[in-house]
Amino acid sequence: MSFMDISRYILNNAASQDIKTDFGRFNGDKKVYIETYGCQMNFSDTEIVLSVLNDFGYAESGSVENSDVILLNTCSIRENAEKKVYSRLEDLKFLKKKNPNLIIGILGCMAERLRKDLIEKKKIVDLIVGPDEYRKVPYLIENLIETGEKGIAVKLSRVETYDDITPVRKEGVTAWLSIMRGCDKFCTFCVVPFTRGRERSRNLNNILKEAARLYLSGVKDIWLLGQNVNSYKHEGKDFADLLKAVAIELPEMRIRFTTSHPYDLSEKLLDVMASHENICKYIHLPVQSGSDRILKKMNRLYTVEEYMRVMRKAREMMPGIGLSTDIISCFPSETEDEHKMTLDVINEVKYDGAYTFLYSRRENTKAYEFETDIDEETKKRRLDEIITLQRKISYEINKGITGKIKEVLIESTSKKSEDQFMGRTDCNKSVIFPKKFSYITEDGKLIDKAELKIGDLVKIRITKANSATLFGEPLLN
Ligand code: 5AD
Ligand code: SF4
């Protein structure tokens, strides 16, 4: 049986998750470029697709220009996210003109949602693969090369977790570790349950093995990832059990997680966080709205008071914990009073940061049918009020940190200056500081330009702050 025969057999007969990539390396000289949009899950999925393609001899290329295959891993969460991808496809047209053999594919949430539109209207798209069909990518590419057939695979799965695939990571001290996929919450505004399918969790032991492998490869900071990590379930173990197991197994690793849903955020989880030093004291807990009526219409499954109780408990058990949230402004029928209730929640919790969005109407979702009469000017004003308030609070919190000493894990060179590093505190605040510094030894000698490196944990005295970033100077430990 030739590779092509096997490919066809697999495309026609096998369920995606039954495919084993045991053909060994194939071709060896093809170059793939993947551009990722949207949430961290997509970034983590890109690492999975790279791994699947690597097994077939595709190497990652550094740019679109010298690639045989360009894949856009897309996001559907808001209309703007989709617009970005459509406009990127327009940009890529000239490359396809120059090289008609170039293969352009769409991965991720838009694949599932817009396959017809993309194939019929966007002639340059050759390949459309949804989030649960990534094992098929190399077969679809080979089939396309051989037969000219466009490749489409967008079925959702109840079991696919890519548990056996070792993601191809970029170098660095921070890594994403996906622990579950999909979402069963069905918030009325959200496309995720439709584009990513039902909730399913990975095997706990395999997650531990992957975490250990990351540690051995030099990773110092792991984000456990899922659309709703608190729903993790595997053989009677819940997310708190998993978090505890990772914390105990890897005592030197910093461990974080995202995203949590307030409905499932248990006291048991807060307990585990509080009792393990290497679990970062940071929770991102989307509140979405400060009005119980709107939360009900959103199907968020909690009231404002229940949400506040979790936040208060978290602060009580872990004083100084970093807290952030997501907010959707102008959900259909939101009144001025209800908007003010959202401002009240922001004022009361005093988040370190918030991701704020204007409601975006998404096909297939329940809220698509909801009537709304909020005009554009009001939308702009309400969102501005939320952003301005949150900025003011973030600035006040950060200003309060100046003069204090924080332990920071160095992640990378600062984007703005080659001479500075960017690192993160346990509470997820980014800190910028010089790469080199001087200090005085015990016997009074001035030592100049001590070198720090990525991956070091350093004490930084915070000297300056704005609403998004802290600035400081390194201290000798
Ligand atoms: N419109 C605006 N924001 C949305 N989000 C999800 N769906 C929508 C939508 N239709 C936001 C929510 C969620 C975050 C990931 O994106 O705040 O928590
Ligand atoms: Fe979307 Fe709600 Fe699921 Fe989050 S919890 S992914 S907002 S449906």
Short mmCIF file of C-alpha atoms and ligand atoms in Angstrom, two decimals:
data_model
loop_
_atom_site.label_atom_id
_atom_site.label_comp_id
_atom_site.label_asym_id
_atom_site.label_seq_id
_atom_site.Cartn_x
_atom_site.Cartn_y
_atom_site.Cartn_z
CA MET A 1 0.00 0.00 0.00
CA SER A 2 1.51 3.38 -0.95
CA PHE A 3 1.35 6.39 1.34
CA MET A 4 -1.36 7.86 -0.88
CA ASP A 5 -3.43 4.66 -0.62
CA ILE A 6 -3.06 4.75 3.12
CA SER A 7 -4.01 8.45 3.17
CA ARG A 8 -7.13 7.79 1.14
CA TYR A 9 -8.04 4.84 3.32
CA ILE A 10 -7.69 6.97 6.42
CA LEU A 11 -9.61 9.91 4.99
CA ASN A 12 -12.45 7.67 3.91
CA ASN A 13 -12.65 5.15 6.71
CA ALA A 14 -11.01 5.94 9.97
CA ALA A 15 -12.23 8.12 12.77
CA SER A 16 -9.75 10.92 13.28
CA GLN A 17 -8.66 9.78 16.73
CA ASP A 18 -7.88 6.23 15.49
CA ILE A 19 -5.18 7.46 13.17
CA LYS A 20 -1.70 6.65 14.34
CA THR A 21 1.11 8.69 12.83
CA ASP A 22 3.37 5.66 12.50
CA PHE A 23 4.51 6.07 8.93
CA GLY A 24 7.75 7.62 10.07
CA ARG A 25 9.04 10.77 8.47
CA PHE A 26 7.73 11.60 5.05
CA ASN A 27 9.14 13.91 2.38
CA GLY A 28 11.34 15.83 4.80
CA ASP A 29 11.71 18.97 2.73
CA LYS A 30 8.34 20.74 3.00
CA LYS A 31 7.93 23.96 4.93
CA VAL A 32 4.84 24.95 6.87
CA TYR A 33 3.98 28.29 8.45
CA ILE A 34 1.16 28.52 10.99
CA GLU A 35 -0.29 31.86 12.01
CA THR A 36 -2.36 31.74 15.17
CA TYR A 37 -5.31 33.95 16.14
CA GLY A 38 -7.44 34.03 19.29
CA CYS A 39 -7.18 32.31 22.62
CA GLN A 40 -4.36 30.35 24.28
CA MET A 41 -6.12 27.10 23.32
CA ASN A 42 -5.43 27.98 19.70
CA PHE A 43 -1.75 28.60 20.43
CA SER A 44 -1.61 25.25 22.17
CA ASP A 45 -3.41 23.58 19.22
CA THR A 46 -0.90 25.07 16.80
CA GLU A 47 1.82 23.19 18.71
CA ILE A 48 -0.19 19.99 18.21
CA VAL A 49 -0.61 20.58 14.46
CA LEU A 50 3.12 21.27 14.16
CA SER A 51 3.82 17.99 15.90
CA VAL A 52 1.46 16.05 13.59
CA LEU A 53 3.08 17.67 10.55
CA ASN A 54 6.61 17.15 11.88
CA ASP A 55 5.96 13.41 11.96
CA PHE A 56 5.42 13.67 8.23
CA GLY A 57 8.56 15.63 7.54
CA TYR A 58 7.18 19.14 7.49
CA ALA A 59 9.50 21.66 9.07
CA GLU A 60 8.32 24.96 10.47
CA SER A 61 9.31 27.93 8.33
CA GLY A 62 10.02 31.34 9.73
CA SER A 63 7.79 33.31 7.36
CA VAL A 64 4.95 33.04 4.85
CA GLU A 65 7.28 33.85 1.95
CA ASN A 66 9.23 30.60 1.83
CA SER A 67 6.51 28.15 2.80
CA ASP A 68 4.82 25.32 0.90
CA VAL A 69 1.87 25.37 3.27
CA ILE A 70 0.40 28.32 5.16
CA LEU A 71 -2.18 27.56 7.81
CA LEU A 72 -4.22 30.16 9.68
CA ASN A 73 -5.43 28.87 13.04
CA THR A 74 -8.54 30.96 13.47
CA CYS A 75 -10.91 32.31 16.10
CA SER A 76 -14.67 32.94 15.84
CA ILE A 77 -15.41 34.38 19.25
CA ARG A 78 -16.24 37.87 17.97
CA GLU A 79 -16.94 39.25 14.52
CA ASN A 80 -13.69 41.21 14.56
CA ALA A 81 -11.62 38.07 15.01
CA GLU A 82 -13.15 36.63 11.84
CA LYS A 83 -12.70 39.87 9.92
CA LYS A 84 -8.97 39.78 10.68
CA VAL A 85 -8.66 36.36 9.08
CA TYR A 86 -10.65 37.35 6.00
CA SER A 87 -8.40 40.35 5.53
CA ARG A 88 -5.28 38.20 6.03
CA LEU A 89 -6.54 35.87 3.28
CA GLU A 90 -6.74 38.90 0.98
CA ASP A 91 -3.10 39.73 1.87
CA LEU A 92 -2.01 36.21 1.02
CA LYS A 93 -3.50 36.27 -2.49
CA PHE A 94 -0.34 37.69 -4.02
CA LEU A 95 1.73 34.75 -2.70
CA LYS A 96 -0.66 32.28 -4.28
CA LYS A 97 -0.39 34.18 -7.59
CA LYS A 98 3.38 33.96 -7.42
CA ASN A 99 3.28 30.27 -6.51
CA PRO A 100 0.10 28.44 -7.57
CA ASN A 101 1.33 25.31 -5.73
CA LEU A 102 1.23 27.11 -2.42
CA ILE A 103 -1.33 25.49 -0.10
CA ILE A 104 -3.41 27.75 2.13
CA GLY A 105 -5.50 26.27 4.90
CA ILE A 106 -7.88 27.39 7.62
CA LEU A 107 -7.74 25.64 10.98
CA GLY A 108 -9.71 26.19 14.19
CA CYS A 109 -13.07 27.67 15.03
CA MET A 110 -13.77 29.41 11.70
CA ALA A 111 -13.21 26.14 9.86
CA GLU A 112 -16.16 24.60 11.60
CA ARG A 113 -18.38 27.65 11.34
CA LEU A 114 -17.66 28.98 7.88
CA ARG A 115 -16.51 26.07 5.77
CA LYS A 116 -19.02 26.66 2.98
CA ASP A 117 -18.35 30.35 2.75
CA LEU A 118 -14.60 29.83 2.84
CA ILE A 119 -14.48 27.13 0.18
CA GLU A 120 -17.01 28.73 -2.17
CA LYS A 121 -16.08 32.39 -1.85
CA LYS A 122 -12.43 32.30 -0.90
CA LYS A 123 -10.90 30.52 -3.83
CA ILE A 124 -7.43 30.65 -2.36
CA VAL A 125 -8.40 28.36 0.54
CA ASP A 126 -7.41 24.74 -0.18
CA LEU A 127 -7.86 23.18 3.18
CA ILE A 128 -10.33 23.53 6.04
CA VAL A 129 -9.73 21.59 9.23
CA GLY A 130 -11.70 21.93 12.48
CA PRO A 131 -10.24 21.67 16.01
CA ASP A 132 -10.89 17.93 16.41
CA GLU A 133 -9.49 16.77 13.05
CA TYR A 134 -5.88 17.91 13.21
CA ARG A 135 -4.52 14.37 12.82
CA LYS A 136 -5.84 14.46 9.26
CA VAL A 137 -3.93 17.57 8.18
CA PRO A 138 -0.95 15.77 6.53
CA TYR A 139 -3.22 13.30 4.73
CA LEU A 140 -5.42 16.08 3.42
CA ILE A 141 -2.36 17.95 2.17
CA GLU A 142 -0.95 14.89 0.39
CA ASN A 143 -4.34 14.11 -1.12
CA LEU A 144 -4.63 17.69 -2.34
CA ILE A 145 -1.18 17.53 -3.97
CA GLU A 146 -1.99 14.21 -5.63
CA THR A 147 -5.57 14.79 -6.77
CA GLY A 148 -6.21 18.54 -6.54
CA GLU A 149 -9.16 17.86 -4.24
CA LYS A 150 -9.71 20.55 -1.61
CA GLY A 151 -9.51 19.07 1.88
CA ILE A 152 -12.33 19.49 4.37
CA ALA A 153 -12.50 17.86 7.79
CA VAL A 154 -14.62 19.62 10.37
CA LYS A 155 -16.33 16.90 12.42
CA LEU A 156 -16.35 17.44 16.15
CA SER A 157 -15.43 14.57 18.40
CA ARG A 158 -16.58 13.53 21.85
CA VAL A 159 -13.25 11.89 22.68
CA GLU A 160 -10.36 13.55 20.83
CA THR A 161 -7.92 15.12 23.31
CA TYR A 162 -4.63 14.62 21.37
CA ASP A 163 -3.47 12.99 24.58
CA ASP A 164 -0.69 11.00 22.88
CA ILE A 165 0.75 13.91 20.88
CA THR A 166 3.78 15.78 22.17
CA PRO A 167 3.30 19.41 21.13
CA VAL A 168 6.15 21.16 19.32
CA ARG A 169 7.06 24.08 21.54
CA LYS A 170 8.95 27.23 20.86
CA GLU A 171 11.92 27.70 23.16
CA GLY A 172 11.11 29.54 26.35
CA VAL A 173 10.52 29.19 30.04
CA THR A 174 6.72 29.35 29.82
CA ALA A 175 4.61 26.54 28.34
CA TRP A 176 0.94 25.85 27.67
CA LEU A 177 -0.36 22.47 28.73
CA SER A 178 -3.82 21.69 27.47
CA ILE A 179 -5.78 19.55 29.98
CA MET A 180 -9.26 19.53 28.52
CA ARG A 181 -11.12 20.61 25.37
CA GLY A 182 -14.55 21.92 24.48
CA CYS A 183 -17.23 23.46 26.66
CA ASP A 184 -20.66 22.33 27.89
CA LYS A 185 -21.71 25.59 29.51
CA PHE A 186 -23.58 27.10 26.55
CA CYS A 187 -23.42 30.73 27.58
CA THR A 188 -26.00 32.26 25.26
CA PHE A 189 -23.50 34.64 23.59
CA CYS A 190 -20.73 32.15 22.91
CA VAL A 191 -19.86 30.09 19.83
CA VAL A 192 -17.30 27.87 21.57
CA PRO A 193 -19.64 24.95 22.35
CA PHE A 194 -20.50 24.88 18.63
CA THR A 195 -17.02 25.37 17.21
CA ARG A 196 -15.09 23.27 19.74
CA GLY A 197 -17.72 20.76 20.81
CA ARG A 198 -18.34 18.89 24.03
CA GLU A 199 -16.15 18.96 27.10
CA ARG A 200 -13.57 16.18 27.41
CA SER A 201 -10.58 15.81 29.70
CA ARG A 202 -7.15 14.32 29.18
CA ASN A 203 -5.75 11.43 31.17
CA LEU A 204 -4.30 12.74 34.45
CA ASN A 205 -1.14 10.61 34.28
CA ASN A 206 -0.41 11.76 30.76
CA ILE A 207 -0.75 15.38 31.85
CA LEU A 208 1.73 14.70 34.69
CA LYS A 209 4.13 13.06 32.23
CA GLU A 210 3.90 16.00 29.87
CA ALA A 211 4.49 18.43 32.74
CA ALA A 212 7.56 16.44 33.81
CA ARG A 213 8.87 16.44 30.24
CA LEU A 214 8.43 20.22 30.11
CA TYR A 215 10.32 20.59 33.38
CA LEU A 216 13.21 18.50 32.06
CA SER A 217 13.34 20.63 28.92
CA GLY A 218 13.89 23.76 31.00
CA VAL A 219 10.34 25.10 31.38
CA LYS A 220 9.82 26.99 34.66
CA ASP A 221 6.23 28.13 34.31
CA ILE A 222 3.26 26.05 33.11
CA TRP A 223 -0.23 27.26 32.25
CA LEU A 224 -2.80 24.47 32.53
CA LEU A 225 -5.24 25.28 29.77
CA GLY A 226 -8.85 24.61 28.95
CA GLN A 227 -11.99 26.47 27.92
CA ASN A 228 -13.20 25.79 31.42
CA VAL A 229 -10.45 24.10 33.45
CA ASN A 230 -12.63 23.74 36.54
CA SER A 231 -14.78 21.19 34.71
CA TYR A 232 -11.77 18.85 34.39
CA LYS A 233 -12.77 15.29 35.24
CA HIS A 234 -10.81 12.08 34.85
CA GLU A 235 -11.47 8.77 36.62
CA GLY A 236 -13.01 10.45 39.65
CA LYS A 237 -10.37 13.20 39.88
CA ASP A 238 -11.33 16.85 39.51
CA PHE A 239 -9.33 19.95 38.63
CA ALA A 240 -8.26 20.58 42.24
CA ASP A 241 -6.86 17.01 42.38
CA LEU A 242 -4.99 17.54 39.12
CA LEU A 243 -3.57 20.90 40.20
CA LYS A 244 -2.41 19.44 43.49
CA ALA A 245 -0.81 16.45 41.73
CA VAL A 246 1.14 18.72 39.34
CA ALA A 247 2.21 21.00 42.22
CA ILE A 248 3.52 18.06 44.27
CA GLU A 249 5.16 16.31 41.32
CA LEU A 250 7.00 19.47 40.21
CA PRO A 251 7.77 21.54 43.30
CA GLU A 252 10.09 23.90 41.43
CA MET A 253 7.63 24.67 38.63
CA ARG A 254 5.39 27.73 38.73
CA ILE A 255 1.87 26.55 37.92
CA ARG A 256 -1.00 28.66 36.61
CA PHE A 257 -4.31 27.90 34.95
CA THR A 258 -6.90 29.49 32.75
CA THR A 259 -9.85 29.87 32.12
CA SER A 260 -12.10 29.26 35.07
CA HIS A 261 -15.87 29.50 35.23
CA PRO A 262 -17.24 30.97 38.48
CA TYR A 263 -19.90 28.24 38.67
CA ASP A 264 -17.30 25.49 39.13
CA LEU A 265 -14.67 27.34 41.15
CA SER A 266 -14.74 25.29 44.35
CA GLU A 267 -13.40 26.03 47.81
CA LYS A 268 -11.40 22.82 47.43
CA LEU A 269 -9.59 24.46 44.51
CA LEU A 270 -8.89 27.62 46.52
CA ASP A 271 -7.57 25.41 49.33
CA VAL A 272 -5.17 23.64 46.97
CA MET A 273 -3.99 26.99 45.61
CA ALA A 274 -3.45 28.40 49.07
CA SER A 275 -1.52 25.41 50.34
CA HIS A 276 1.04 25.05 47.53
CA GLU A 277 3.64 27.75 47.18
CA ASN A 278 4.39 26.90 43.56
CA ILE A 279 0.78 27.44 42.44
CA CYS A 280 0.67 31.06 41.37
CA LYS A 281 -1.69 33.25 43.31
CA TYR A 282 -3.65 34.46 40.34
CA ILE A 283 -7.18 33.76 39.12
CA HIS A 284 -8.78 34.92 35.91
CA LEU A 285 -12.50 34.66 36.61
CA PRO A 286 -14.80 36.10 33.94
CA VAL A 287 -17.76 37.90 35.50
CA GLN A 288 -19.20 39.16 32.16
CA SER A 289 -21.82 41.42 33.79
CA GLY A 290 -22.74 42.95 37.15
CA SER A 291 -26.48 42.42 36.69
CA ASP A 292 -28.28 39.26 37.78
CA ARG A 293 -30.88 39.72 35.05
CA ILE A 294 -28.22 39.89 32.35
CA LEU A 295 -26.26 36.98 33.87
CA LYS A 296 -29.43 34.92 33.70
CA LYS A 297 -29.99 35.89 30.07
CA MET A 298 -26.36 34.94 29.43
CA ASN A 299 -26.95 31.55 31.10
CA ARG A 300 -23.93 32.12 33.31
CA LEU A 301 -25.34 29.97 36.16
CA TYR A 302 -24.33 32.29 39.03
CA THR A 303 -25.55 35.50 40.63
CA VAL A 304 -23.40 38.53 41.33
CA GLU A 305 -23.51 37.71 45.06
CA GLU A 306 -22.31 34.14 44.44
CA TYR A 307 -19.50 35.48 42.28
CA MET A 308 -18.50 38.03 44.93
CA ARG A 309 -18.48 35.31 47.58
CA VAL A 310 -15.86 33.38 45.56
CA MET A 311 -13.77 36.51 45.10
CA ARG A 312 -13.95 37.41 48.80
CA LYS A 313 -13.03 33.85 49.78
CA ALA A 314 -10.07 33.87 47.37
CA ARG A 315 -8.75 37.14 48.88
CA GLU A 316 -9.36 35.94 52.42
CA MET A 317 -7.44 32.71 51.82
CA MET A 318 -4.71 34.31 49.67
CA PRO A 319 -4.21 37.98 50.52
CA GLY A 320 -2.47 39.76 47.66
CA ILE A 321 -3.83 37.33 45.03
CA GLY A 322 -3.96 38.71 41.47
CA LEU A 323 -7.50 38.82 40.05
CA SER A 324 -8.65 39.53 36.53
CA THR A 325 -11.86 39.14 34.58
CA ASP A 326 -13.69 39.29 31.24
CA ILE A 327 -16.57 41.69 30.74
CA ILE A 328 -19.09 41.90 27.93
CA SER A 329 -20.61 45.34 27.64
CA CYS A 330 -23.96 46.03 25.97
CA PHE A 331 -25.39 42.52 25.93
CA PRO A 332 -28.86 42.74 24.28
CA SER A 333 -31.30 44.79 26.37
CA GLU A 334 -28.66 45.91 28.95
CA THR A 335 -30.01 49.07 30.62
CA GLU A 336 -28.07 52.05 31.95
CA ASP A 337 -28.63 50.79 35.51
CA GLU A 338 -27.37 47.35 34.59
CA HIS A 339 -24.29 48.89 33.01
CA LYS A 340 -23.69 50.78 36.29
CA MET A 341 -23.96 47.47 38.17
CA THR A 342 -21.03 46.22 36.12
CA LEU A 343 -19.05 49.34 37.09
CA ASP A 344 -19.99 48.62 40.73
CA VAL A 345 -18.55 45.10 40.52
CA ILE A 346 -15.32 46.46 39.03
CA ASN A 347 -15.14 49.03 41.84
CA GLU A 348 -15.84 46.46 44.52
CA VAL A 349 -13.52 43.67 43.37
CA LYS A 350 -10.75 46.03 42.26
CA TYR A 351 -9.38 43.73 39.60
CA ASP A 352 -5.74 43.90 38.63
CA GLY A 353 -6.87 43.77 35.02
CA ALA A 354 -9.87 43.11 32.79
CA TYR A 355 -10.45 42.05 29.20
CA THR A 356 -13.41 44.08 28.05
CA PHE A 357 -15.51 43.44 24.97
CA LEU A 358 -18.52 44.87 23.27
CA TYR A 359 -21.14 42.21 22.73
CA SER A 360 -20.79 40.65 19.30
CA ARG A 361 -23.80 38.87 17.80
CA ARG A 362 -22.86 35.33 16.75
CA GLU A 363 -24.87 33.05 14.52
CA ASN A 364 -26.11 29.76 16.06
CA THR A 365 -25.96 31.09 19.58
CA LYS A 366 -29.13 31.57 21.60
CA ALA A 367 -28.48 35.29 22.06
CA TYR A 368 -28.48 35.72 18.27
CA GLU A 369 -32.27 35.89 18.55
CA PHE A 370 -32.28 38.45 21.38
CA GLU A 371 -33.58 41.89 20.46
CA THR A 372 -31.38 44.86 21.23
CA ASP A 373 -31.83 48.58 20.90
CA ILE A 374 -28.56 49.93 22.24
CA ASP A 375 -27.27 52.55 19.82
CA GLU A 376 -23.64 52.76 18.67
CA GLU A 377 -22.90 55.91 20.66
CA THR A 378 -24.13 54.34 23.90
CA LYS A 379 -22.11 51.21 23.18
CA LYS A 380 -18.95 53.23 22.72
CA ARG A 381 -19.58 55.27 25.86
CA ARG A 382 -20.34 52.28 28.08
CA LEU A 383 -17.26 50.39 26.94
CA ASP A 384 -15.13 53.52 27.42
CA GLU A 385 -16.47 53.94 30.95
CA ILE A 386 -15.58 50.36 31.80
CA ILE A 387 -12.09 50.63 30.31
CA THR A 388 -11.38 53.98 31.96
CA LEU A 389 -12.49 52.78 35.38
CA GLN A 390 -10.49 49.57 35.13
CA ARG A 391 -7.39 51.47 33.98
CA LYS A 392 -7.67 53.80 36.94
CA ILE A 393 -7.96 50.86 39.36
CA SER A 394 -5.08 48.95 37.73
CA TYR A 395 -2.94 52.07 37.94
CA GLU A 396 -3.78 52.61 41.62
CA ILE A 397 -2.98 48.99 42.46
CA ASN A 398 0.30 49.09 40.52
CA LYS A 399 1.29 52.45 42.00
CA GLY A 400 0.79 50.90 45.44
CA ILE A 401 3.42 48.29 44.55
CA THR A 402 6.17 50.87 43.89
CA GLY A 403 8.90 50.64 46.49
CA LYS A 404 8.10 46.99 47.17
CA ILE A 405 10.31 44.02 46.29
CA LYS A 406 8.81 41.34 44.05
CA GLU A 407 10.10 37.96 42.95
CA VAL A 408 10.07 37.83 39.16
CA LEU A 409 10.64 34.99 36.70
CA ILE A 410 12.52 36.31 33.66
CA GLU A 411 10.58 35.31 30.53
CA SER A 412 12.10 37.20 27.61
CA THR A 413 13.84 40.28 26.32
CA SER A 414 11.52 43.26 26.55
CA LYS A 415 9.71 43.96 23.26
CA LYS A 416 10.64 47.63 23.53
CA SER A 417 14.31 47.42 24.47
CA GLU A 418 17.13 44.95 23.83
CA ASP A 419 18.74 46.08 27.11
CA GLN A 420 15.78 45.10 29.25
CA PHE A 421 14.06 41.92 30.35
CA MET A 422 10.38 41.19 30.82
CA GLY A 423 9.39 38.94 33.67
CA ARG A 424 6.27 38.08 35.62
CA THR A 425 5.39 38.08 39.28
CA ASP A 426 3.52 35.22 40.89
CA CYS A 427 0.34 37.33 40.56
CA ASN A 428 0.86 37.63 36.79
CA LYS A 429 2.07 41.22 36.64
CA SER A 430 4.64 41.99 33.95
CA VAL A 431 7.78 43.73 35.11
CA ILE A 432 10.40 45.43 32.95
CA PHE A 433 13.95 45.87 34.26
CA PRO A 434 17.52 46.28 33.00
CA LYS A 435 19.43 43.18 31.92
CA LYS A 436 22.60 44.29 33.67
CA PHE A 437 23.05 45.93 37.04
CA SER A 438 25.68 46.91 39.58
CA TYR A 439 25.84 46.00 43.24
CA ILE A 440 28.09 46.44 46.26
CA THR A 441 29.61 43.36 47.87
CA GLU A 442 29.77 42.84 51.63
CA ASP A 443 33.35 44.11 51.68
CA GLY A 444 32.31 47.27 49.90
CA LYS A 445 33.42 46.51 46.33
CA LEU A 446 31.31 47.80 43.46
CA ILE A 447 30.55 44.96 41.03
CA ASP A 448 29.35 46.20 37.69
CA LYS A 449 27.03 44.64 35.15
CA ALA A 450 26.02 41.40 36.84
CA GLU A 451 24.41 39.23 34.16
CA LEU A 452 20.92 37.87 34.46
CA LYS A 453 19.41 35.33 32.11
CA ILE A 454 16.02 34.14 30.92
CA GLY A 455 14.65 31.58 33.37
CA ASP A 456 16.24 33.19 36.47
CA LEU A 457 14.06 34.07 39.45
CA VAL A 458 15.15 37.53 40.56
CA LYS A 459 14.16 39.99 43.23
CA ILE A 460 13.15 43.30 41.70
CA ARG A 461 12.57 46.55 43.54
CA ILE A 462 9.61 48.19 41.81
CA THR A 463 10.40 51.81 41.04
CA LYS A 464 7.66 52.88 38.61
CA ALA A 465 4.29 51.69 37.33
CA ASN A 466 1.62 52.35 34.79
CA SER A 467 -1.77 50.62 34.53
CA ALA A 468 -0.38 47.65 32.57
CA THR A 469 3.25 47.26 33.60
CA LEU A 470 5.65 47.55 36.53
CA PHE A 471 9.23 48.78 36.13
CA GLY A 472 12.08 48.10 38.50
CA GLU A 473 15.67 47.31 39.28
CA PRO A 474 17.17 43.93 40.09
CA LEU A 475 18.54 43.27 43.58
CA LEU A 476 21.16 40.76 44.53
CA ASN A 477 19.25 37.84 46.08
N1 5AD B 1 -19.30 38.91 22.24
C1 5AD B 1 -18.41 39.55 23.01
N2 5AD B 1 -17.55 38.90 23.81
C2 5AD B 1 -17.60 37.55 23.84
N3 5AD B 1 -16.90 36.64 24.54
C3 5AD B 1 -17.32 35.42 24.20
N4 5AD B 1 -18.30 35.51 23.29
C4 5AD B 1 -18.51 36.83 23.05
C5 5AD B 1 -19.39 37.56 22.23
N5 5AD B 1 -20.29 36.96 21.46
C6 5AD B 1 -15.89 37.01 25.53
C7 5AD B 1 -16.30 36.56 26.94
C8 5AD B 1 -15.38 35.41 27.19
C9 5AD B 1 -14.16 35.80 26.41
C10 5AD B 1 -13.22 34.70 26.09
O1 5AD B 1 -14.68 36.36 25.23
O2 5AD B 1 -16.04 37.63 27.83
O3 5AD B 1 -15.10 35.21 28.57
FE1 SF4 B 2 -18.02 30.20 25.98
FE2 SF4 B 2 -19.30 30.23 28.33
FE3 SF4 B 2 -17.97 28.02 27.55
FE4 SF4 B 2 -16.59 30.21 28.27
S1 SF4 B 2 -17.94 28.98 29.61
S2 SF4 B 2 -16.23 28.91 26.45
S3 SF4 B 2 -17.93 31.85 27.54
S4 SF4 B 2 -19.78 28.88 26.55
#
